[in-house]
XYZ file of C-alpha atoms in Angstrom:
320
model
C 48.429 56.782 112.290
C 45.294 54.776 111.720
C 46.233 50.964 111.689
C 45.538 49.158 108.424
C 42.097 47.556 108.324
C 41.192 44.156 107.042
C 40.599 43.781 103.439
C 36.698 43.218 103.977
C 36.552 46.540 105.621
C 38.905 48.227 103.117
C 36.321 47.355 100.327
C 33.941 49.864 101.912
C 36.610 52.592 102.212
C 37.110 55.288 99.481
C 40.381 55.276 97.896
C 41.943 58.793 97.394
C 42.187 59.603 93.596
C 43.055 63.259 93.950
C 45.402 65.240 96.216
C 45.015 68.967 96.988
C 48.055 71.049 96.891
C 47.876 74.141 99.282
C 50.764 75.902 97.261
C 52.833 78.716 98.636
C 49.825 80.860 99.593
C 46.071 80.807 99.773
C 45.813 84.502 98.895
C 45.110 85.211 95.266
C 46.784 88.632 95.126
C 49.951 86.978 96.620
C 49.787 84.213 94.018
C 49.441 86.607 91.223
C 52.521 88.511 92.458
C 54.558 85.445 92.725
C 53.738 84.045 89.296
C 56.144 86.438 87.285
C 58.858 86.134 89.778
C 58.966 82.174 89.593
C 58.305 82.432 85.845
C 61.495 84.435 85.378
C 63.552 82.010 87.767
C 62.253 79.088 85.729
C 63.157 80.681 82.448
C 66.585 81.786 83.687
C 67.091 78.099 85.013
C 66.355 76.572 81.591
C 68.213 79.229 79.584
C 71.282 79.324 81.617
C 71.479 75.352 81.978
C 70.697 74.827 78.316
C 73.200 77.438 77.281
C 75.991 75.793 79.301
C 75.220 72.535 77.847
C 75.499 73.932 74.361
C 78.559 75.927 74.996
C 80.493 72.834 76.321
C 79.296 70.812 73.401
C 80.299 73.413 70.850
C 83.749 74.375 72.362
C 86.429 71.698 71.863
C 88.495 73.041 74.828
C 85.717 72.352 77.240
C 85.692 68.620 76.244
C 87.315 67.533 79.494
C 85.878 65.262 82.216
C 84.983 68.084 84.391
C 82.891 69.984 81.866
C 81.543 66.493 80.554
C 80.090 65.911 84.063
C 78.927 69.631 84.411
C 76.798 69.423 81.226
C 74.872 66.445 82.775
C 74.533 68.316 86.069
C 72.965 71.138 84.026
C 70.627 68.687 82.363
C 69.638 67.116 85.668
C 68.901 70.561 87.136
C 66.588 71.468 84.186
C 64.624 68.337 84.487
C 64.605 68.562 88.482
C 63.134 72.074 88.292
C 60.634 71.042 85.334
C 59.314 68.211 87.605
C 57.533 70.803 89.906
C 57.890 74.423 88.822
C 55.664 74.374 85.647
C 52.896 72.844 87.929
C 53.516 75.501 90.602
C 53.166 78.185 87.922
C 49.893 76.926 86.576
C 48.576 76.530 90.114
C 49.120 80.346 90.775
C 46.413 80.970 88.218
C 43.912 78.426 89.523
C 41.264 78.437 92.046
C 41.565 74.634 92.773
C 44.971 73.162 92.977
C 44.167 69.573 92.705
C 46.417 66.887 91.239
C 45.438 63.103 90.371
C 47.004 60.203 92.424
C 48.772 58.950 89.243
C 50.079 62.486 88.275
C 51.394 63.039 91.879
C 53.216 59.673 91.808
C 54.741 60.615 88.375
C 55.851 63.950 89.428
C 57.531 62.502 92.561
C 59.163 59.834 90.606
C 60.858 62.209 88.122
C 61.696 64.730 90.854
C 63.231 61.939 93.066
C 65.124 60.366 90.048
C 66.916 63.715 89.289
C 67.596 64.287 93.026
C 69.209 60.965 93.313
C 71.150 61.410 90.172
C 72.473 64.641 91.304
C 73.680 63.040 94.638
C 75.654 60.582 92.690
C 76.887 63.006 90.008
C 78.272 65.400 92.599
C 80.074 62.382 94.213
C 81.489 61.503 90.821
C 82.561 65.066 90.342
C 84.332 65.054 93.616
C 86.305 62.083 92.662
C 87.257 63.672 89.350
C 88.687 66.714 91.345
C 90.529 64.411 93.530
C 92.187 62.631 90.557
C 93.063 66.064 88.833
C 94.808 67.375 91.986
C 95.998 64.261 93.588
C 97.289 62.364 90.572
C 97.656 64.986 87.734
C 100.115 63.043 85.788
C 97.732 59.959 85.422
C 94.719 62.097 85.073
C 93.998 61.513 81.344
C 94.639 57.903 81.641
C 92.345 57.342 84.711
C 89.488 59.694 83.593
C 89.140 58.255 80.137
C 85.950 58.969 78.017
C 84.586 55.397 78.447
C 85.081 55.511 82.210
C 83.326 59.024 82.358
C 80.377 57.701 80.365
C 80.141 54.708 82.679
C 80.016 56.899 85.550
C 77.247 59.064 84.041
C 75.302 55.807 83.306
C 75.771 54.743 86.939
C 74.391 58.031 88.260
C 71.442 57.948 86.310
C 70.834 54.235 86.791
C 71.165 54.540 90.526
C 68.851 57.501 90.611
C 66.288 55.516 88.496
C 66.357 52.493 90.893
C 66.287 54.672 94.015
C 63.343 56.614 92.710
C 61.486 53.504 91.795
C 62.027 52.101 95.373
C 60.890 55.374 96.914
C 57.909 55.844 94.723
C 56.515 52.259 95.185
C 57.200 52.259 98.957
C 55.199 55.486 99.237
C 52.175 55.247 96.684
C 51.461 51.512 97.221
C 50.114 52.558 100.721
C 46.357 52.828 101.489
C 44.998 56.344 101.163
C 41.330 56.713 102.190
C 40.547 60.074 103.737
C 42.933 63.165 104.208
C 44.313 64.283 100.801
C 45.741 67.801 101.536
C 49.263 68.424 100.797
C 50.631 71.460 102.588
C 53.256 72.360 99.897
C 53.459 73.292 96.115
C 54.480 69.739 94.966
C 54.115 66.123 95.828
C 56.518 65.588 98.602
C 56.915 62.167 99.994
C 57.068 63.031 103.685
C 53.710 64.869 103.514
C 52.075 62.121 101.398
C 53.113 59.381 103.703
C 51.586 61.093 106.662
C 48.130 60.994 104.857
C 48.318 57.265 104.700
C 45.377 55.409 106.474
C 47.593 52.473 107.226
C 50.591 51.872 109.216
C 53.566 53.285 107.100
C 56.433 51.908 109.315
C 57.773 49.374 106.632
C 57.671 52.039 103.977
C 59.372 54.654 106.138
C 62.118 52.049 106.913
C 62.593 51.283 103.231
C 62.884 55.044 102.513
C 65.264 55.628 105.296
C 67.569 52.714 104.247
C 67.475 53.804 100.610
C 68.329 57.351 101.679
C 71.336 56.160 103.580
C 72.477 54.030 100.768
C 72.172 56.690 97.918
C 72.317 60.057 99.784
C 74.767 59.491 102.596
C 77.071 57.102 100.711
C 77.444 59.779 97.944
C 78.016 62.429 100.664
C 80.718 60.099 102.207
C 82.387 59.761 98.780
C 82.534 63.473 98.509
C 83.969 63.898 102.045
C 86.720 61.424 101.432
C 87.575 62.900 98.110
C 87.996 66.321 99.597
C 89.983 64.907 102.588
C 92.495 63.429 99.945
C 92.252 66.731 97.963
C 93.192 68.719 101.138
C 96.085 66.316 101.782
C 97.258 66.815 98.235
C 97.032 70.577 98.345
C 99.034 70.593 101.606
C 101.896 68.939 99.871
C 102.116 71.696 97.233
C 105.033 74.003 98.224
C 103.916 77.215 96.520
C 101.110 79.310 97.713
C 100.180 80.063 94.099
C 99.985 76.525 93.250
C 97.897 75.709 96.234
C 95.527 78.548 95.412
C 95.332 77.293 91.748
C 94.558 73.671 92.927
C 91.910 74.885 95.269
C 90.295 77.067 92.657
C 89.656 73.990 90.385
C 87.229 72.571 92.950
C 85.899 75.694 94.604
C 82.756 75.795 92.516
C 82.063 72.107 92.980
C 82.492 72.664 96.665
C 80.166 75.480 96.662
C 77.488 73.519 94.794
C 77.781 70.570 97.203
C 77.576 72.856 100.288
C 74.410 74.526 99.003
C 72.794 71.155 97.756
C 73.535 69.070 100.864
C 73.143 72.045 103.315
C 69.660 72.812 102.037
C 68.765 69.034 101.766
C 69.681 68.285 105.372
C 67.824 71.496 106.475
C 64.665 70.318 104.698
C 64.464 66.811 106.206
C 66.003 67.336 109.477
C 63.717 70.334 110.024
C 60.740 68.276 109.076
C 61.724 65.558 111.540
C 62.342 67.960 114.434
C 59.415 70.465 114.147
C 56.716 71.104 111.840
C 56.376 74.732 110.622
C 54.724 74.911 107.183
C 55.999 78.357 106.269
C 59.669 77.456 106.916
C 59.101 74.177 105.198
C 57.711 75.928 102.062
C 60.621 78.356 102.003
C 63.131 75.496 102.244
C 61.354 73.515 99.629
C 61.324 76.497 97.142
C 65.108 77.070 97.571
C 65.718 73.190 97.252
C 63.459 72.613 94.239
C 63.435 75.893 92.345
C 66.453 78.018 93.309
C 69.301 75.506 93.532
C 68.782 74.476 89.774
C 69.209 78.217 88.746
C 72.011 78.780 91.089
C 74.320 75.822 90.119
C 75.179 77.010 86.540
C 75.687 80.532 87.833
C 78.183 79.270 90.439
C 80.138 77.352 87.736
C 80.069 80.105 85.184
C 80.381 83.507 86.761
C 84.014 83.023 88.197
C 85.104 80.383 85.595
C 87.782 81.910 83.111
C 87.455 78.807 80.842
C 83.734 79.050 80.263
C 84.239 82.903 79.754
C 86.856 82.329 77.094
C 84.768 79.591 75.448
C 81.913 81.904 75.179
C 83.940 84.613 73.613
C 85.335 82.061 71.034
C 81.797 80.880 70.248
C 80.435 84.508 69.878
C 83.541 85.391 67.716
C 82.893 82.365 65.634
C 79.086 82.997 65.243
C 79.926 86.642 64.335
C 82.412 85.580 61.600
C 79.993 83.053 60.111
C 77.243 85.766 60.075
C 79.519 88.009 58.019
């Protein structure tokens, strides 16, 4: 990295006002082929997540803490995908994929906010599953509506604060020359590497903030599942144990995919730099996971299937 120059010299330097996104491919025919694929993925993401939110709101039997949190997870997934996917789709049809400094910072801020919020919400949902399995008789009293609302407010507030810290730490740096981002969205690790000053302090702030939010949320999830496992082992019947495990199987699958991919993305970047692998992991993390989460929660969930049948039956009855 080039060390930061004195202010007198900085005045003669050009400040970067635009970044160039290389996208997923530099071949026009490949971009035109990818456009309908990612458009379908994005539309499925929006429709499935929005449909799940509406279904949970409309069916009174889904007015439980688990589905309350699930509706906010779907909202986060929609916003997270929307922070980068529409831009990627429009860039498939452009010759020059440029993004302004301010727009890049804004895109990263909203994407980071949703990613932080999802970390915290997954931890909240893990605690909810622990209370449901470990303390079933006190579940309703513990997981009251007011507590659930405070937990959701905490996840969004923590995500907002974490995103502010990351965005300011990254975009207050001095950018004077290189402005090419080897990805389809404004990613903080690539942007910091373009800085013309020493980014050590910013990198330390980002590292500490990631530890505080990401790893602390992951620790809450691990502890919750440790207590869940201990509670399941105390259940004498095999059927009862299987039923208890099924109540958290979908959440466990979502956590595994989310954190597994997240660790792969950032540990891969720190160990070796392969742009093609980096882009594939980023696509999975930013584009595919928001589509997969509602599918995981819906396809094997009898309560959601029954609720959908009730809503369709009610709508059909009103139509006649």
